[in-house]
Short mmCIF file of C-alpha atoms in Angstrom, two decimals:
data_model
loop_
_atom_site.label_atom_id
_atom_site.label_comp_id
_atom_site.label_asym_id
_atom_site.label_seq_id
_atom_site.Cartn_x
_atom_site.Cartn_y
_atom_site.Cartn_z
CA MET A 1 140.05 115.45 94.42
CA ARG A 2 137.14 116.09 96.81
CA LYS A 3 135.25 117.86 94.02
CA LEU A 4 135.76 114.88 91.71
CA PHE A 5 134.53 112.46 94.42
CA PHE A 6 131.41 114.56 94.97
CA LEU A 7 130.63 114.61 91.26
CA LEU A 8 130.99 110.83 91.07
CA VAL A 9 128.76 110.21 94.11
CA LEU A 10 126.08 112.80 93.23
CA PRO A 11 124.24 110.66 90.61
CA PHE A 12 123.90 107.80 93.09
CA LEU A 13 122.49 110.15 95.71
CA ILE A 14 119.95 111.44 93.20
CA ILE A 15 118.91 107.88 92.24
CA GLN A 16 118.56 106.89 95.91
CA SER A 17 116.50 110.01 96.60
CA CYS A 18 114.18 109.18 93.70
CA ASP A 19 113.71 105.61 94.98
CA GLU A 20 112.81 106.90 98.44
CA GLU A 21 110.17 109.19 96.96
CA LYS A 22 108.25 106.43 95.16
CA SER A 23 104.60 106.40 96.21
CA ASP A 24 103.11 103.57 98.27
CA LYS A 25 99.54 104.43 97.20
CA ASN A 26 97.56 101.65 95.51
CA ASP A 27 94.01 102.99 95.58
CA ILE A 28 91.22 102.95 93.04
CA ILE A 29 90.14 106.59 92.94
CA ASP A 30 87.38 106.51 90.34
CA PHE A 31 85.45 103.81 88.48
CA SER A 32 82.97 104.29 85.64
CA ILE A 33 81.45 102.12 82.91
CA ALA A 34 82.42 103.20 79.40
CA ALA A 35 80.61 100.40 77.53
CA ILE A 36 78.20 97.58 78.32
CA SER A 37 77.04 94.57 76.31
CA ASN A 38 73.37 94.71 77.32
CA GLN A 39 71.64 98.07 76.97
CA ASN A 40 68.81 96.83 79.21
CA PHE A 41 71.20 96.98 82.18
CA ILE A 42 69.87 99.79 84.40
CA GLN A 43 72.84 101.24 86.28
CA GLU A 44 71.86 102.92 89.54
CA ASN A 45 75.13 103.95 91.16
CA ILE A 46 78.79 103.08 91.69
CA VAL A 47 80.36 103.05 95.16
CA ILE A 48 84.05 102.76 96.07
CA ASP A 49 84.66 101.34 99.56
CA LYS A 50 88.25 102.26 100.47
CA VAL A 51 88.09 100.49 103.84
CA TYR A 52 87.29 97.02 102.52
CA LYS A 53 88.74 97.65 99.03
CA LYS A 54 85.52 97.07 97.12
CA ILE A 55 83.72 98.62 94.16
CA PHE A 56 79.95 98.14 94.05
CA VAL A 57 77.97 98.63 90.86
CA ALA A 58 74.27 98.91 91.70
CA PHE A 59 71.65 98.09 89.07
CA SER A 60 67.86 98.30 89.20
CA ASN A 61 66.72 95.48 86.92
CA THR A 62 64.02 93.33 88.51
CA ASP A 63 64.32 90.24 86.30
CA ILE A 64 68.05 89.98 86.90
CA GLU A 65 68.71 86.54 85.44
CA THR A 66 67.75 87.69 81.93
CA ILE A 67 70.61 90.19 81.61
CA PHE A 68 73.44 87.73 82.28
CA PRO A 69 76.07 87.06 81.10
CA ILE A 70 76.99 90.72 80.78
CA THR A 71 80.27 92.32 79.70
CA ILE A 72 81.33 95.78 80.82
CA THR A 73 84.28 97.93 79.86
CA PRO A 74 85.30 100.14 82.80
CA THR A 75 87.37 103.29 82.96
CA ILE A 76 89.45 103.21 86.14
CA LYS A 77 91.50 105.95 87.75
CA ILE A 78 94.16 104.78 90.20
CA SER A 79 96.86 106.32 92.40
CA SER A 80 99.60 108.22 90.61
CA GLY A 81 102.39 105.91 89.47
CA ALA A 82 100.40 102.74 90.25
CA LYS A 83 99.48 99.93 87.86
CA ILE A 84 96.30 97.86 87.68
CA ASN A 85 95.47 94.41 86.34
CA PRO A 86 93.08 93.90 84.54
CA LYS A 87 93.80 97.28 82.96
CA SER A 88 91.44 100.21 82.65
CA GLY A 89 89.53 99.79 79.40
CA GLU A 90 89.80 95.99 79.45
CA ALA A 91 86.42 94.25 79.09
CA ILE A 92 85.28 91.98 81.96
CA THR A 93 82.35 89.57 82.08
CA PHE A 94 79.87 88.69 84.83
CA ASN A 95 78.15 85.35 84.20
CA HIS A 96 75.98 85.63 87.31
CA PRO A 97 74.88 88.49 89.59
CA ASP A 98 76.88 86.98 92.47
CA ASP A 99 80.15 86.95 90.51
CA TYR A 100 83.01 89.27 91.41
CA ILE A 101 86.11 90.47 89.60
CA SER A 102 89.43 90.99 91.40
CA TYR A 103 91.73 93.85 90.45
CA GLU A 104 95.36 93.92 91.57
CA VAL A 105 96.66 97.46 92.09
CA THR A 106 100.43 97.79 92.48
CA SER A 107 101.84 101.01 93.90
CA GLU A 108 104.86 102.77 92.46
CA ASP A 109 107.06 101.22 95.16
CA GLY A 110 105.73 97.70 94.49
CA LYS A 111 103.08 97.24 97.20
CA LYS A 112 100.09 95.21 95.99
CA GLU A 113 96.42 95.50 96.98
CA ILE A 114 93.46 93.44 95.81
CA TRP A 115 90.24 95.32 95.04
CA ASN A 116 87.03 93.40 94.34
CA LEU A 117 84.30 94.55 91.98
CA GLN A 118 80.79 93.19 92.48
CA LEU A 119 77.19 93.92 91.60
CA ILE A 120 74.29 94.75 93.92
CA HIS A 121 70.60 94.89 93.11
CA LYS A 122 67.11 95.18 94.61
CA GLN A 123 67.40 91.82 96.38
CA ILE A 124 70.33 91.10 98.68
CA GLN A 125 72.54 88.42 97.16
CA ASN A 126 72.26 84.98 98.72
CA SER A 127 69.34 85.95 100.94
CA ASN A 128 67.99 82.43 100.48
CA PHE A 129 71.15 81.27 102.31
CA GLN A 130 71.95 78.48 99.85
CA LYS A 131 75.64 79.33 99.53
CA TRP A 132 78.19 79.06 102.36
CA TYR A 133 81.97 79.24 102.33
CA THR A 134 84.45 77.85 104.84
CA VAL A 135 86.90 79.90 106.91
CA GLN A 136 89.76 77.58 107.80
CA ILE A 137 91.36 78.35 111.18
CA THR A 138 93.67 75.34 111.27
CA SER A 139 93.99 72.26 109.08
CA SER A 140 91.27 70.57 111.13
CA VAL A 141 89.16 73.48 112.46
CA GLY A 142 87.01 75.90 110.49
CA TYR A 143 83.62 77.55 110.41
CA HIS A 144 81.06 78.59 107.82
CA GLU A 145 79.86 81.99 106.64
CA VAL A 146 77.01 82.95 104.32
CA GLY A 147 78.16 83.60 100.74
CA SER A 148 80.21 82.17 97.90
CA SER A 149 83.48 83.58 99.27
CA TYR A 150 84.80 86.23 101.65
CA ASN A 151 85.47 88.58 98.74
CA SER A 152 81.89 88.53 97.49
CA ALA A 153 79.94 87.99 100.73
CA LEU A 154 77.47 90.70 101.75
CA TRP A 155 76.53 88.84 104.95
CA ALA A 156 78.65 88.48 108.10
CA SER A 157 78.43 86.94 111.57
CA ALA A 158 80.34 87.09 114.85
CA ASN A 159 81.92 83.66 114.28
CA ALA A 160 85.35 85.22 113.82
CA GLY A 161 85.09 86.76 117.30
CA THR A 162 83.91 83.63 119.11
CA SER A 163 86.23 81.29 117.20
CA THR A 164 88.87 81.84 119.91
CA TYR A 165 86.67 79.70 122.16
CA ALA A 166 85.68 77.21 119.41
CA ILE A 167 82.15 78.61 119.54
CA PHE A 168 80.33 79.28 116.26
CA ASN A 169 76.88 80.75 116.72
CA THR A 170 75.87 81.08 113.06
CA LEU A 171 75.96 78.00 110.87
CA PRO A 172 74.17 76.30 107.98
CA TYR A 173 71.09 74.20 108.67
CA VAL A 174 69.90 71.87 105.91
CA ILE A 175 66.49 70.25 105.40
CA ASP A 176 65.98 68.22 102.21
CA GLU A 177 68.91 69.98 100.50
CA ASP A 178 67.49 73.40 101.38
CA SER A 179 70.13 75.41 103.25
CA MET A 180 69.07 77.88 105.92
CA ALA A 181 70.83 79.93 108.59
CA LEU A 182 70.78 78.67 112.17
CA ILE A 183 71.62 81.36 114.72
CA LYS A 184 72.00 80.46 118.38
CA THR A 185 72.92 81.97 121.73
CA ASP A 186 75.74 80.33 123.67
CA ALA A 187 78.37 81.03 126.30
CA ALA A 188 81.76 81.99 124.88
CA GLY A 189 84.81 81.90 127.13
CA PRO A 190 84.39 84.53 129.85
CA VAL A 191 81.06 85.76 128.42
CA PRO A 192 77.98 84.02 129.94
CA VAL A 193 75.70 85.06 127.05
CA ALA A 194 76.92 85.49 123.47
CA ALA A 195 74.03 85.99 121.07
CA GLY A 196 74.33 84.66 117.56
CA THR A 197 73.89 87.17 114.77
CA LEU A 198 73.78 87.39 111.00
CA PHE A 199 73.88 90.80 109.34
CA THR A 200 74.68 92.68 106.16
CA GLY A 201 78.13 94.21 106.43
CA LYS A 202 81.43 93.02 107.84
CA PHE A 203 82.66 91.74 111.19
CA ASN A 204 85.32 94.17 112.41
CA ILE A 205 87.94 92.02 114.10
CA LYS A 206 90.10 95.06 114.91
CA GLY A 207 87.16 96.69 116.69
CA ALA A 208 86.50 93.48 118.62
CA ILE A 209 90.11 93.29 119.80
CA SER A 210 90.52 96.98 120.66
CA ASN A 211 87.17 97.27 122.45
CA PRO A 212 86.18 93.79 123.67
CA THR A 213 83.62 95.04 126.20
CA ASN A 214 81.55 96.73 123.49
CA PRO A 215 79.99 94.15 121.12
CA LYS A 216 78.82 96.90 118.74
CA ALA A 217 82.45 97.88 118.05
CA ALA A 218 82.89 94.56 116.26
CA THR A 219 80.28 95.23 113.59
CA ASP A 220 80.41 97.38 110.47
CA PHE A 221 76.73 97.33 109.60
CA GLY A 222 75.27 97.94 106.17
CA ILE A 223 75.86 97.53 102.44
CA PRO A 224 75.17 99.96 99.59
CA PHE A 225 71.49 100.00 98.63
CA TYR A 226 69.36 102.54 96.73
CA TRP A 227 65.76 101.34 96.76
CA LYS A 228 62.70 101.64 99.01
CA PRO A 229 60.94 98.32 99.56
CA THR A 230 57.50 98.31 101.14
CA SER A 231 58.13 95.23 103.29
CA MET A 232 60.37 92.23 103.88
CA LYS A 233 59.29 88.60 103.88
CA PHE A 234 61.04 85.60 105.45
CA LYS A 235 60.47 82.18 106.98
CA PHE A 236 61.59 81.53 110.53
CA LYS A 237 61.39 79.28 113.54
CA TYR A 238 62.46 80.25 117.05
CA THR A 239 62.95 78.47 120.36
CA ALA A 240 64.00 80.40 123.47
CA GLY A 241 66.56 78.93 125.85
CA ASP A 242 65.59 77.88 129.37
CA ASP A 243 67.48 80.32 131.59
CA TYR A 244 66.85 83.97 130.68
CA ILE A 245 69.60 86.09 132.26
CA ARG A 246 71.28 89.46 132.21
CA ALA A 247 75.07 89.47 132.66
CA THR A 248 76.80 92.63 133.87
CA LEU A 249 80.55 93.21 133.88
CA LEU A 250 82.07 93.64 137.32
CA ASN A 251 84.64 95.91 135.70
CA PRO A 252 83.22 97.72 132.63
CA THR A 253 86.67 97.86 131.02
CA ASN A 254 87.72 94.24 131.63
CA LEU A 255 86.01 91.40 129.78
CA PHE A 256 87.88 88.86 131.91
CA GLY A 257 87.04 90.44 135.27
CA GLY A 258 83.86 88.44 135.80
CA PHE A 259 80.12 89.10 135.55
CA THR A 260 77.19 89.34 137.91
CA ILE A 261 74.21 87.25 136.77
CA GLU A 262 70.56 88.32 137.14
CA HIS A 263 67.86 85.77 136.36
CA LEU A 264 64.97 87.44 134.55
CA GLU A 265 61.24 86.82 134.30
CA GLY A 266 59.76 85.85 130.96
CA GLU A 267 61.74 84.38 128.10
CA ASP A 268 64.30 85.34 125.51
CA GLN A 269 63.19 86.78 122.16
CA CYS A 270 64.67 86.89 118.69
CA ASN A 271 64.91 90.11 116.71
CA ILE A 272 64.79 90.51 112.94
CA TYR A 273 65.05 94.00 111.52
CA ALA A 274 66.10 96.06 108.53
CA ILE A 275 67.19 99.71 108.54
CA LEU A 276 67.43 101.96 105.50
CA GLU A 277 69.84 104.88 105.85
CA GLN A 278 71.18 107.76 103.85
CA ARG A 279 74.90 108.16 104.55
CA SER A 280 77.06 111.10 103.58
CA GLY A 281 80.54 111.11 105.10
CA ASP A 282 80.08 110.83 108.86
CA GLN A 283 76.43 111.88 108.65
CA VAL A 284 73.91 109.02 108.95
CA LEU A 285 70.15 109.54 108.67
CA GLU A 286 67.71 106.69 109.21
CA ILE A 287 64.88 106.95 106.69
CA GLY A 288 63.00 103.70 107.26
CA ARG A 289 62.84 100.58 109.41
CA ALA A 290 61.14 97.19 109.49
CA ASN A 291 61.27 95.53 112.92
CA PHE A 292 60.08 92.15 114.16
CA VAL A 293 60.39 90.52 117.60
CA SER A 294 59.22 87.03 118.51
CA SER A 295 59.27 84.63 121.42
CA THR A 296 59.07 80.84 120.98
CA THR A 297 57.14 79.63 117.95
CA GLY A 298 55.86 76.14 117.19
CA ILE A 299 57.77 73.32 115.56
CA ASP A 300 56.88 74.48 112.06
CA PHE A 301 58.30 77.37 110.09
CA THR A 302 56.27 80.57 109.96
CA GLU A 303 56.23 82.93 106.99
CA GLN A 304 56.31 86.53 108.16
CA ILE A 305 55.84 89.83 106.32
CA VAL A 306 57.05 92.99 108.07
CA ASP A 307 56.32 96.44 106.67
CA PHE A 308 58.86 99.23 106.44
CA ILE A 309 57.90 102.37 108.34
CA TYR A 310 59.40 105.40 106.60
CA THR A 311 60.28 108.58 108.46
CA SER A 312 61.78 110.45 105.51
CA THR A 313 61.09 110.92 101.81
CA LEU A 314 64.82 110.78 101.04
CA ASN A 315 66.30 107.84 99.14
CA PRO A 316 68.61 105.40 100.95
CA THR A 317 72.26 104.71 100.26
CA HIS A 318 72.61 101.69 102.60
CA ILE A 319 70.63 98.83 104.08
CA THR A 320 71.33 96.93 107.30
CA VAL A 321 69.52 93.64 107.88
CA VAL A 322 70.06 91.88 111.22
CA PHE A 323 68.97 88.49 112.55
CA THR A 324 69.79 87.69 116.17
CA SER A 325 68.80 84.87 118.50
CA SER A 326 68.67 87.21 121.53
CA LYS A 327 67.11 90.65 121.08
CA ASP A 328 69.25 92.24 123.79
CA GLY A 329 72.34 90.14 123.20
CA ASP A 330 74.51 93.23 122.69
CA TYR A 331 73.82 93.94 126.40
CA TRP A 332 74.72 90.34 127.37
CA THR A 333 71.08 89.54 127.95
CA GLY A 334 69.51 86.33 126.67
CA ALA A 335 69.34 82.59 127.21
CA VAL A 336 71.93 80.00 126.27
CA GLY A 337 70.27 77.64 123.82
CA SER A 338 68.00 80.20 122.17
CA THR A 339 67.86 79.22 118.50
CA LEU A 340 66.61 81.12 115.46
CA ILE A 341 66.41 79.43 112.04
CA ILE A 342 65.88 81.78 109.12
CA ASN A 343 65.23 81.18 105.42
CA ASP A 344 64.25 82.92 102.17
CA LEU A 345 64.51 86.62 102.94
CA GLU A 346 62.84 88.69 100.23
CA LEU A 347 62.37 92.44 99.86
CA ILE A 348 58.94 93.34 98.49
CA TYR A 349 58.24 96.38 96.31
CA SER A 350 54.94 98.05 95.44
CA GLU A 351 55.61 98.29 91.70
#
């Protein structure tokens, strides 16, 4: 009788064991382009970002508007046992260089993950700051970020970090229907000086929460980039705040333990810079930098060209562009009220 019971139960045990062994992996492992509708499309590289679940296809065309709309047929390798929609081999169309395509990858055990495919090129998308999307905190409270949507945005700010205190230091500024980025320094909760910032990359909310006394832990700087511009051009206007201070934590490990305040000579300055890097795993090598610092300007916008200084002949894999209203804001140094308005960033090439 016991033997018969065991034989009856055994198939159910095997089925249960198989269910428990189903994979929870829903990654895109490899992505390549098998066919493309426009042979003038100059593909530079393809990057898979497993942290933010993105696939970047870099292309080198200069006159980018002439190659759209464009249809590509990708070959996609995913985790064993997983499924993807749209499927590998299914044609997809980009009508504009800022478009993105979402892929849903479902693991063998049913867990879903959204991966976003987008294009990058020799100019950083939306660097004229015309497009902004809204992040809704509650039904009545939200803030704005540069880009068409979170999924496609290549720019980020610290608004998510200061939103706890209803402080938003980066916001759109419009003159005659021309949108720009206004970046300001303010106080935020326990912090006497919180510099506004706009940068290429992502704001790391987990880093901000786990290490609140280190502002740099909240930023994942850089986006994929494979070219070597000679300079960058932009329009800006800057006004320094009245009280230039340095705030120092009383307890270096406690953001809420209070600050000492030192009033400084001189005035606050804005900082605008771009860094080109070659990244390989954990190894990061800076190969070029363009850096600009300014104190208060006049009431009119100034057009500025800043050259890249190269320290290596290697080619980059990433670019970080940063605008901040207080140059030393990551050390809690600056002036509340300092305001930087930025518009029309352009990367200039010699050819």
